[in-house]
Structures are given as structure tokens and as C-alpha cells.
Short mmCIF file of C-alpha atoms in Angstrom, two decimals:
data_model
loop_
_atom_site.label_atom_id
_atom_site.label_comp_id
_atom_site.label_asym_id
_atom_site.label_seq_id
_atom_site.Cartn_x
_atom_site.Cartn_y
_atom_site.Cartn_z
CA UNK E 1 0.00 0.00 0.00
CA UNK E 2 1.19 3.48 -1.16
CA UNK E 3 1.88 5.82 1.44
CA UNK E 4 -1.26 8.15 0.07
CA UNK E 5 -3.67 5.25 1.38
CA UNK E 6 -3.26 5.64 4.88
CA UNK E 7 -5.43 7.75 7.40
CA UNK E 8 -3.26 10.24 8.65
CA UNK E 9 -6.36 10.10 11.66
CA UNK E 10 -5.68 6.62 12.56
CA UNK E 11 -2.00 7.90 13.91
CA UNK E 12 -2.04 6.69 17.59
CA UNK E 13 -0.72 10.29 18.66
CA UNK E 14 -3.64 12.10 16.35
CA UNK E 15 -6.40 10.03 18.07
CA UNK E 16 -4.85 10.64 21.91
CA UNK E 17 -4.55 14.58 20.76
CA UNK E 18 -8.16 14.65 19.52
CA UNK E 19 -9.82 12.63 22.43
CA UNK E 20 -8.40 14.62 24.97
CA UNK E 21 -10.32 17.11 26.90
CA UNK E 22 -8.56 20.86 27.19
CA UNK E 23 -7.95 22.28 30.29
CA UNK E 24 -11.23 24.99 30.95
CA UNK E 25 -10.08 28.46 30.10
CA UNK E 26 -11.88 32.03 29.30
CA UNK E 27 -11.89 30.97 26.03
CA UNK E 28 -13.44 27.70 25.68
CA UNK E 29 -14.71 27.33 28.77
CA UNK E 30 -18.36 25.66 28.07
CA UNK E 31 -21.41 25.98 31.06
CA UNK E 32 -22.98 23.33 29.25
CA UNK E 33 -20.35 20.91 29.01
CA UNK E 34 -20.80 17.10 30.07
CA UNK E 35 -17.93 17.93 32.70
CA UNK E 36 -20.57 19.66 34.31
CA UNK E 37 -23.71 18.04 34.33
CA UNK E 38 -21.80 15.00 37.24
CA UNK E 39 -25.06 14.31 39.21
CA UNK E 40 -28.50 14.73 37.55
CA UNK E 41 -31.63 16.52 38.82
CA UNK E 42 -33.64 14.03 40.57
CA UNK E 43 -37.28 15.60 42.09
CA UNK E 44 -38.16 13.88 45.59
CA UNK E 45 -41.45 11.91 45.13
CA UNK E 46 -44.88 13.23 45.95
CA UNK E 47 -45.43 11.27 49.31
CA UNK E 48 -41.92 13.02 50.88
CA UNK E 49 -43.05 16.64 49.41
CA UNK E 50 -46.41 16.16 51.01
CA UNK E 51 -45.47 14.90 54.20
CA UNK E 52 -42.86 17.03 54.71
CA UNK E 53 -43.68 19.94 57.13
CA UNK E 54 -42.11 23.85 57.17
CA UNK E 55 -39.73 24.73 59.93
CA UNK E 56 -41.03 26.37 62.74
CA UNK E 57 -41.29 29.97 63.04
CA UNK E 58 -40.51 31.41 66.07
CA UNK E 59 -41.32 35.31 66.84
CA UNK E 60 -38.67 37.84 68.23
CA UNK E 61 -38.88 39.45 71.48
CA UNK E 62 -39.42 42.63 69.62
CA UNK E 63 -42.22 41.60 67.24
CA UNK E 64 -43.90 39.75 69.97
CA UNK E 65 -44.27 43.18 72.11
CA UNK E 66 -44.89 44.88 68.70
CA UNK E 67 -48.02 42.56 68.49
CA UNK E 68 -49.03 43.68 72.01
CA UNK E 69 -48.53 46.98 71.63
CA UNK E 70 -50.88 47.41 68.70
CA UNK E 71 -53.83 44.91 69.95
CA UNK E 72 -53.55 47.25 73.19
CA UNK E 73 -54.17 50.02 70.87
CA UNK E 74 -57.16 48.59 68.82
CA UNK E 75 -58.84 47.78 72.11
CA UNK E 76 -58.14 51.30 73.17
CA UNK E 77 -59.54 52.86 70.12
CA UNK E 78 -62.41 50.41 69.86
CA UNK E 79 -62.89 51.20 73.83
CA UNK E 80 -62.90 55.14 73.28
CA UNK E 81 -65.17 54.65 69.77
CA UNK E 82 -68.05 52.79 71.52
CA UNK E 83 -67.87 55.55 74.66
CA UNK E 84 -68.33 58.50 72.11
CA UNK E 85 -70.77 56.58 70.11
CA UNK E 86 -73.32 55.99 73.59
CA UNK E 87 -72.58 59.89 74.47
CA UNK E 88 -73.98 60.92 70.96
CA UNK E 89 -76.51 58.58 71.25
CA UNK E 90 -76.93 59.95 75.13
CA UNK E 91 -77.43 63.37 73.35
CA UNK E 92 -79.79 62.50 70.06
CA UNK E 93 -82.17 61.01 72.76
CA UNK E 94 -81.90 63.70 74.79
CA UNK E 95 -85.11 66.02 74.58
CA UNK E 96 -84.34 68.99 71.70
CA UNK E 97 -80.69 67.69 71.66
CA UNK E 98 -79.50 69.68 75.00
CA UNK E 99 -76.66 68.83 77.36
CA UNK E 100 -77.68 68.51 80.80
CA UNK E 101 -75.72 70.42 83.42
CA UNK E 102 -72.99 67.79 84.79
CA UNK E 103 -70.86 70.17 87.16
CA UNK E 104 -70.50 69.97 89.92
CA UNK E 105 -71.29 66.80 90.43
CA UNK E 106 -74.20 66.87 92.92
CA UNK E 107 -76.19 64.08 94.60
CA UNK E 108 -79.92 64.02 93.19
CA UNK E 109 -81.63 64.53 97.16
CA UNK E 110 -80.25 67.78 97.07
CA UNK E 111 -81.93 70.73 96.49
CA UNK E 112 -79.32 72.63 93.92
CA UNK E 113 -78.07 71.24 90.46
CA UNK E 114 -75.32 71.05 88.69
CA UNK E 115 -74.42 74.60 87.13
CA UNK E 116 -72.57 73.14 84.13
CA UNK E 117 -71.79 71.32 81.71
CA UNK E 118 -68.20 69.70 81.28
CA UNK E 119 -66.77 66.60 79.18
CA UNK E 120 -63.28 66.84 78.23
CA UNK E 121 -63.12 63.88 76.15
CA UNK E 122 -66.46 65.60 74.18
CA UNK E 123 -65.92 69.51 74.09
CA UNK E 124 -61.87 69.57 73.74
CA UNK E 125 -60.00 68.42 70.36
CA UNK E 126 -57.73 65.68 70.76
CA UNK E 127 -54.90 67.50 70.60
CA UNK E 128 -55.76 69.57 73.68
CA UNK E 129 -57.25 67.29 76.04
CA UNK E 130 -53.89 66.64 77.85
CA UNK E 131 -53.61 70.34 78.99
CA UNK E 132 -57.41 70.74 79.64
CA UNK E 133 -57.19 67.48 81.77
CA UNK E 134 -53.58 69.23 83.82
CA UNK E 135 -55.19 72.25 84.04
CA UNK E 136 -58.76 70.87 85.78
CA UNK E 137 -56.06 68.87 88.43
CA UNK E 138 -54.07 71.88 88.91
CA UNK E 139 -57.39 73.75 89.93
CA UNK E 140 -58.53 70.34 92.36
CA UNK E 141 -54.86 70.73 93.76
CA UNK E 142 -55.81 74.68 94.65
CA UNK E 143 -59.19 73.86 95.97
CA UNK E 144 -57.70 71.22 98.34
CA UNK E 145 -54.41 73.66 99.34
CA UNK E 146 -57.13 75.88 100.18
CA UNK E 147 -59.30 73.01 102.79
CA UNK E 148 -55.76 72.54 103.90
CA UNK E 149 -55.04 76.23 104.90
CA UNK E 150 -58.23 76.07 106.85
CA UNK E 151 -57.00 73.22 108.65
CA UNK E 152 -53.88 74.60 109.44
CA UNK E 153 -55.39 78.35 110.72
CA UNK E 154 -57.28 76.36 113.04
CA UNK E 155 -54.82 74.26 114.52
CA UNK E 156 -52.58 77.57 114.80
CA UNK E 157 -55.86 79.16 116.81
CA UNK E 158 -55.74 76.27 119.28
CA UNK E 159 -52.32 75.76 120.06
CA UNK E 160 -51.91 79.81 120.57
CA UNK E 161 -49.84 80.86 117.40
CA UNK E 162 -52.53 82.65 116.27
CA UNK E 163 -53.99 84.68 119.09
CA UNK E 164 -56.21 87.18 116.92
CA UNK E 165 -57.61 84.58 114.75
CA UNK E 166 -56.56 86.53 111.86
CA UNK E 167 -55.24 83.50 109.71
CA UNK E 168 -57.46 81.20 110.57
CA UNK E 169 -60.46 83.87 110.16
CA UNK E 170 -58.77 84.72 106.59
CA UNK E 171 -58.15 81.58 105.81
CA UNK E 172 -61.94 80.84 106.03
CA UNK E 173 -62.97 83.45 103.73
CA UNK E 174 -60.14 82.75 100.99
CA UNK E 175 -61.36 79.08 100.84
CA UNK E 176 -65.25 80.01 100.71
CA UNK E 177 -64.33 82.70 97.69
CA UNK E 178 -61.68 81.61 96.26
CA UNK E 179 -62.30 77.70 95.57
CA UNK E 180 -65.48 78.64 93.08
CA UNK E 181 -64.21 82.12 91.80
CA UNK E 182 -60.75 79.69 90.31
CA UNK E 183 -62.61 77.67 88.47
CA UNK E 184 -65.26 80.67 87.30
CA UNK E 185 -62.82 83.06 86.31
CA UNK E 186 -60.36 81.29 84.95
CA UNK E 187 -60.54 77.79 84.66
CA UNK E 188 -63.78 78.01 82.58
CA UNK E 189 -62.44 80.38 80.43
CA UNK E 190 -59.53 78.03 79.56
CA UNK E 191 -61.98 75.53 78.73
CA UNK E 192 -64.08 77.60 76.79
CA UNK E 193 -61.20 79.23 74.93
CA UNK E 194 -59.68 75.69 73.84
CA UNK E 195 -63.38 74.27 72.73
CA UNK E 196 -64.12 76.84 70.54
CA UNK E 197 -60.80 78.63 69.98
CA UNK E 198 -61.49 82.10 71.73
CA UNK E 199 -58.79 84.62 72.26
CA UNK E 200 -60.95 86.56 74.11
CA UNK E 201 -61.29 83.70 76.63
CA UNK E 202 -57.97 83.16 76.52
CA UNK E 203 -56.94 86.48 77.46
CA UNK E 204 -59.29 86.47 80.06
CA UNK E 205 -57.47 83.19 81.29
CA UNK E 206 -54.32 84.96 80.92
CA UNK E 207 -55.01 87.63 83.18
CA UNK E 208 -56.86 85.72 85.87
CA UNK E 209 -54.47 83.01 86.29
CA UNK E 210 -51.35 85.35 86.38
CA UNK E 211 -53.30 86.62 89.73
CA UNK E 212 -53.81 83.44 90.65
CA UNK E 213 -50.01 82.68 90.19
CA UNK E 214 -49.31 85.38 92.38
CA UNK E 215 -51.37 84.64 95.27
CA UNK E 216 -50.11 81.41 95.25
CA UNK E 217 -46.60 83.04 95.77
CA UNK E 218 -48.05 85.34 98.22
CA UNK E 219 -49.78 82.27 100.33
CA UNK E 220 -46.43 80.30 99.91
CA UNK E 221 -44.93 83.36 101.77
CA UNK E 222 -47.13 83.24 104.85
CA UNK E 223 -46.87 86.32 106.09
CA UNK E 224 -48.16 86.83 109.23
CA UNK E 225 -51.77 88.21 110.37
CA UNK E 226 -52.19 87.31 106.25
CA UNK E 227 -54.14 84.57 105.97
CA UNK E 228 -51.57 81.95 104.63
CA UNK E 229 -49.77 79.38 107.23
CA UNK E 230 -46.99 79.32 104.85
CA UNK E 231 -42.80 79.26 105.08
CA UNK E 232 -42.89 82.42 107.46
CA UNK E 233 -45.45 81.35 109.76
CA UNK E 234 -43.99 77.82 110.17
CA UNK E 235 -40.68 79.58 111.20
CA UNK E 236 -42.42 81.29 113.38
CA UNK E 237 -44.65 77.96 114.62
CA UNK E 238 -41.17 76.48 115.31
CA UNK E 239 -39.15 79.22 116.59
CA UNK E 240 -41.70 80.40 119.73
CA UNK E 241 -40.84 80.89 123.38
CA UNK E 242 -41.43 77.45 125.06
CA UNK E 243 -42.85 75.11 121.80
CA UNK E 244 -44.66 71.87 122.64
CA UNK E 245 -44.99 68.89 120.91
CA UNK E 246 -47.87 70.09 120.05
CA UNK E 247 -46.45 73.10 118.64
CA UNK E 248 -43.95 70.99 116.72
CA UNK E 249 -47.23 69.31 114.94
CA UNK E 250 -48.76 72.20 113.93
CA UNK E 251 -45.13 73.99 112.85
CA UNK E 252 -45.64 70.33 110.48
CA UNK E 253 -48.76 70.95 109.19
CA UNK E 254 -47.78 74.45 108.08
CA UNK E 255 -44.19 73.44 106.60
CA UNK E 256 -46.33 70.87 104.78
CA UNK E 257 -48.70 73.75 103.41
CA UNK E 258 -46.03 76.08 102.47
CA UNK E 259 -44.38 73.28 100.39
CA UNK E 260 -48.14 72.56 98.97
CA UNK E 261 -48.12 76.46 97.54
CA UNK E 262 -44.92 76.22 96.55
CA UNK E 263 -46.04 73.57 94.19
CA UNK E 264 -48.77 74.98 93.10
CA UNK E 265 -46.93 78.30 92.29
CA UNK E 266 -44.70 76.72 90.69
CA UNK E 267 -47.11 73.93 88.38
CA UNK E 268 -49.30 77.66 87.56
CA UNK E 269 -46.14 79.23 86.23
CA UNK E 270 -45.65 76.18 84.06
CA UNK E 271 -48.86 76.17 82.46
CA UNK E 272 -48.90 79.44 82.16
CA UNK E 273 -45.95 79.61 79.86
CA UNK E 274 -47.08 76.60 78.30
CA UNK E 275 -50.72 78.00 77.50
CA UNK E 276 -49.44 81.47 76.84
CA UNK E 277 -46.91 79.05 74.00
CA UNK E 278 -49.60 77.32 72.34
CA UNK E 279 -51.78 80.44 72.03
CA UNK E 280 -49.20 82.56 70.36
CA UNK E 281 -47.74 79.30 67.90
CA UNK E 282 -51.65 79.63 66.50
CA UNK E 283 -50.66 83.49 65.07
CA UNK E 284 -53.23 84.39 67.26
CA UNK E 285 -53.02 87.95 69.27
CA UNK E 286 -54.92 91.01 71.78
CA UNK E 287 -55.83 92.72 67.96
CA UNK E 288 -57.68 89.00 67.34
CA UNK E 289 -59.45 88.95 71.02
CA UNK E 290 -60.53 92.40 70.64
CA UNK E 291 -62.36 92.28 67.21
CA UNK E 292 -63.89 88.82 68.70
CA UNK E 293 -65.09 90.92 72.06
CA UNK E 294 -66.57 92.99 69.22
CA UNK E 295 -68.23 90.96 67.23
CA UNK E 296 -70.06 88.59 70.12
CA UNK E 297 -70.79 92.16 71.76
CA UNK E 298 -72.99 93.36 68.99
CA UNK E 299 -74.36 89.76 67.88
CA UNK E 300 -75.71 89.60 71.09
CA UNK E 301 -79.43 90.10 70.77
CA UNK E 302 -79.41 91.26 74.22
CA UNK E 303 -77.18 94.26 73.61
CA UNK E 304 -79.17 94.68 70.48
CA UNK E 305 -81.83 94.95 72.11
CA UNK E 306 -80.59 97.02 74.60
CA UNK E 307 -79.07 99.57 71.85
CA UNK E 308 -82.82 99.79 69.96
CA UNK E 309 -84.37 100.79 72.67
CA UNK E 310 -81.79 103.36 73.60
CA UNK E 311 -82.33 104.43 70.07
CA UNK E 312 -85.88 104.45 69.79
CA UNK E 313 -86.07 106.48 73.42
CA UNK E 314 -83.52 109.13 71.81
CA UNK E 315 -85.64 109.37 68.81
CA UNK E 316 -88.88 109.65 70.79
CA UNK E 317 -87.41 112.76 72.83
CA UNK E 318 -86.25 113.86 70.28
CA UNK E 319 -89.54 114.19 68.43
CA UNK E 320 -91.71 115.08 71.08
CA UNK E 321 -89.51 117.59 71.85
CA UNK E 322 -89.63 119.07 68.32
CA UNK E 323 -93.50 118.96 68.90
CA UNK E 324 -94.00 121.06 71.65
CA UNK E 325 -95.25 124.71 71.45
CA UNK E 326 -93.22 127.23 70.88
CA UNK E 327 -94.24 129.13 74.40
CA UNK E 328 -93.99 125.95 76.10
CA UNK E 329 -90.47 125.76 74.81
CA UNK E 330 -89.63 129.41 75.88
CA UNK E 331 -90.95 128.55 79.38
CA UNK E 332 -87.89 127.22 80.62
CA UNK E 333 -85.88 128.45 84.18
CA UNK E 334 -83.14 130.66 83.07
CA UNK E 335 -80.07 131.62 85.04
CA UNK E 336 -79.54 135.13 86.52
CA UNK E 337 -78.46 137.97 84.01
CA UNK E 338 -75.42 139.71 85.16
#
């Protein structure tokens, strides 16, 4: 056989070069090669897939009190939802729709009412219920400072530290007056001014409870033959000529007063600045309050009332006065001529 007759293929070398797999490179580096495919897909049979069960899942701390938190809140909103829906449905079946006086709250046996009408969670918005809510404990805290100052004049009267009465005398009349007149003249007004937004009432407030700031200083004081068993008259209480045990007490009971209108001089300046803070962040000011005392002044029908028949008098002089005869009108006292 001629040397052209062979197959240059069937060279032992050829075959070992051709059947030989490259080393993987950039270049002919195949995903889909056989040298990758080693162990084929194999899906687990129906029964294991069915049977088989997830792995547990197991909350965090933080999630779990996450979860609290917001049922809490749901049953707090649902809570406060149903009590606002039975007050409107209080006041629909209420005859012509009209709140019944409330305040103070009064047994039934006795012979006076309540004189108003008062429901935080109703009259204020939501946004000012907190402050209302301070400011009505801030005015039970006076009320009771002011039982307490009773209490404390008359143990000074007893033990002898007050030998003209005058404290515990004052102290009588500054409880009677002042326990209603606080929460007339300016704890009403604040509640007024922050249902319906009234810088009139709130200047009103203003004013009032800056006096009542100041008599809380001037009780904390306690000066003597004043009215007020406060930081003076318990240095007094503990200071006198030949002090009992019993004298010791009473110094007590005052020290423990003083330190009550200390407080509460201190708790009025606070809301007063906080108040006075809200009112102004609302661009609201005296100019404001002043056309509002104006405008519920004359859209009173009282007053307007009032002014027509002022005006209808001043007419009626005026014409009958123009109807008179002339020598009636002559007749009239004249002063000496000099």
C-alpha cells in the first residue's frame, strides 16, 4: 500500500490529541459541558413533598411586644369609639338635643343642680385634652391647698400661734371665695377658649391666672396676720418661746402647706408659659381677642336689644320735643343775668 492510502487520523498520537479534553479556560470554557452536568436533577417523590412539614417559626422578642402593643391600641380605640358613640346617642335622645348640666357633680336629694356642663373627652380636640385634663387637676390641687389652709389656721388658733384669729379667720374666707371664683374666672375660660378657639377667653385666662399665680406666691410666703400658714409662719410655729410637741405638729402641718403652695406656684407658672406658648404658635393675638369681644358684643341680641331701645327712646325725645309749642319751649328756668 502506497503511502497516500493511509489515514493520517488513525496515527495513535492524532487520536490521543483529539480525544483529549482541554484544560477549561476564558476561552473555551463551556457551562454546558458534560464535565458539568456530574449528578442529575432528581425531584423527591410526591409522598416526601407532602409529608414534609415547614420549619417552625418562632417570633422575636421585639415583634412579639410589637403585636401587644398594637392589639392594646385597637382595644383602646375600639374602647374610646363605643364611649363616644353611647354619648352621641346619650345626646340625640336627649329632649331637643340639650346637654344637661354635669358640674358639679351633685347628689340628686339635694336641692341645687349642677351649674354646668363639662366633658373633656367631648368639648376639647384631641390635641388639647392633655392640657385641659392638667389644668382641671391643677385647679382640684388649689381647691384642696385651700381646705388645707383652713385646717392649718385652726390648729394655729388652738395651740396659741394665732392669738387674733386673723389667719385662721382669713383663711376661712379665701377658701369660701376663692375655691369657686378659680374655676369661674379662669378655669372656665380656659376651657371655653380651647373648645371653641377664643382669644378673648384666653386672654381672660391669661389675666386671671397670672393673679392666681401670684397669690399662690403670696400664700407660699405666709406672712403673718395674712391669711396663709406658709414658710414664714412655720418659722415662726417652730421658733416660739417654750414650743410643745404640740407646737412641733402644727409647725408640720404648716411646713407641709407652704411646700403645697410652693407647688402649686410653681405647676401655675408652668402652664402658664405653656398656655401662653400654644396660644401665640396659632398666630393668634390682643388685635384677634378684641375684634372677637366685638363681634359677640354686637351679635348679642341682648345688647341689640338694649341699643334699639336706647335708640328708639332718643328718637322719641327727640320728636316730642320738636312737637312742643313754641311758648312751652320758651318757658324754661333761666339763670340770673349779670
Amino acid at each position: 500500500m502506497s503511502a497516500f492510502d493511509e489515514n493520517p487520523f488513525a496515527d495513535p498520537s492524532v487520536q490521543a490529541a483529539a480525544n483529549s479534553t482541554p484544560a477549561p479556560t476564558m476561552d473555551n470554557y463551556d457551562p454546558y459541558g458534560k464535565q458539568q452536568q456530574t449528578t442529575p436533577a432528581v425531584l423527591p417523590p410526591s409522598g416526601e413533598v407532602e409529608n414534609s412539614q415547614p420549619p417552625p417559626y418562632n417570633a422575636s422578642a421585639q415583634q412579639t411586644a410589637t403585636a401587644a402593643d398594637f392589639q392594646r391600641r385597637q382595644e383602646e380605640l375600639e374602647r374610646k369609639a363605643a364611649e363616644l358613640a353611647r354619648r352621641e346617642e346619650e345626646l340625640k335622645n336627649s329632649p331637643y338635643n340639650a346637654r344637661v348640666n354635669n358640674w358639679p357633680p351633685l347628689p340628686g336629694f339635694l336641692p341645687c343642680q349642677p351649674c354646668f356642663y363639662q366633658d373633656i373627652n367631648v368639648d376639647i380636640p384631641v390635641e388639647f385634652q392633655e392640657t385641659v385634663k392638667r389644668l382641671y387637676y391643677l385647679w382640684l390641687f388649689h381647691a384642696i391647698l385651700m381646705i388645707a389652709n383652713v385646717l392649718g389656721g385652726t390648729f394655729l388658733i388652738f395651740s396659741g400661734n394665732d392669738s387674733k384669729g386673723s389667719t385662721f379667720g382669713l383663711s376661712i374666707v379665701y377658701g369660701v371665695l376663692f375655691v369657686p371664683l378659680s374655676y369661674l374666672c379662669w378655669f372656665r375660660p380656659a376651657y371655653k377658649a380651647f373648645r371653641s378657639d377664643s382669644s378673648f377667653n384666653f386672654m381672660v385666662f391669661f389675666f386671671i391666672f397670672f393673679c392666681q399665680f401670684l397669690f399662690s406666691c403670696f400664700m407660699a410666703l405666709g406672712i403673718d396676720s395674712t391669711g396663709g400658714a406658709g414658710i414664714i409662719k412655720t418659722i415662726t410655729t417652730f421658733q416660739a418661746e417654750g414650743s410643745t410637741g404640740g407646737d412641733y405638729f402644727v409647725g408640720f402641718v404648716c411646713l407641709l402647706i407652704a411646700i403645697g403652695f410652693v407647688l402649686a406656684a410653681l405647676a401655675d407658672f408652668y402652664m402658664l408659659t405653656r398656655i401662653h406658648s400654644m396660644y401665640r404658635s396659632t398666630g393668634a393675638s390682643m388685635a384677634k381677642a378684641q375684634q372677637e369681644f366685638t363681634t359677640n358684643v354686637f351679635s348679642n341680641e341682648t345688647v341689640r336689644n338694649a341699643a334699639a331701645q336706647a335708640a328708639a327712646a332718643g328718637v322719641r325725645n327727640t320728636f316730642n320735643g320738636q312737637n312742643q309749642p313754641q311758648g312751652q319751649q320758651q318757658q324754661q328756668p333761666q339763670g340770673p343775668r349779670y
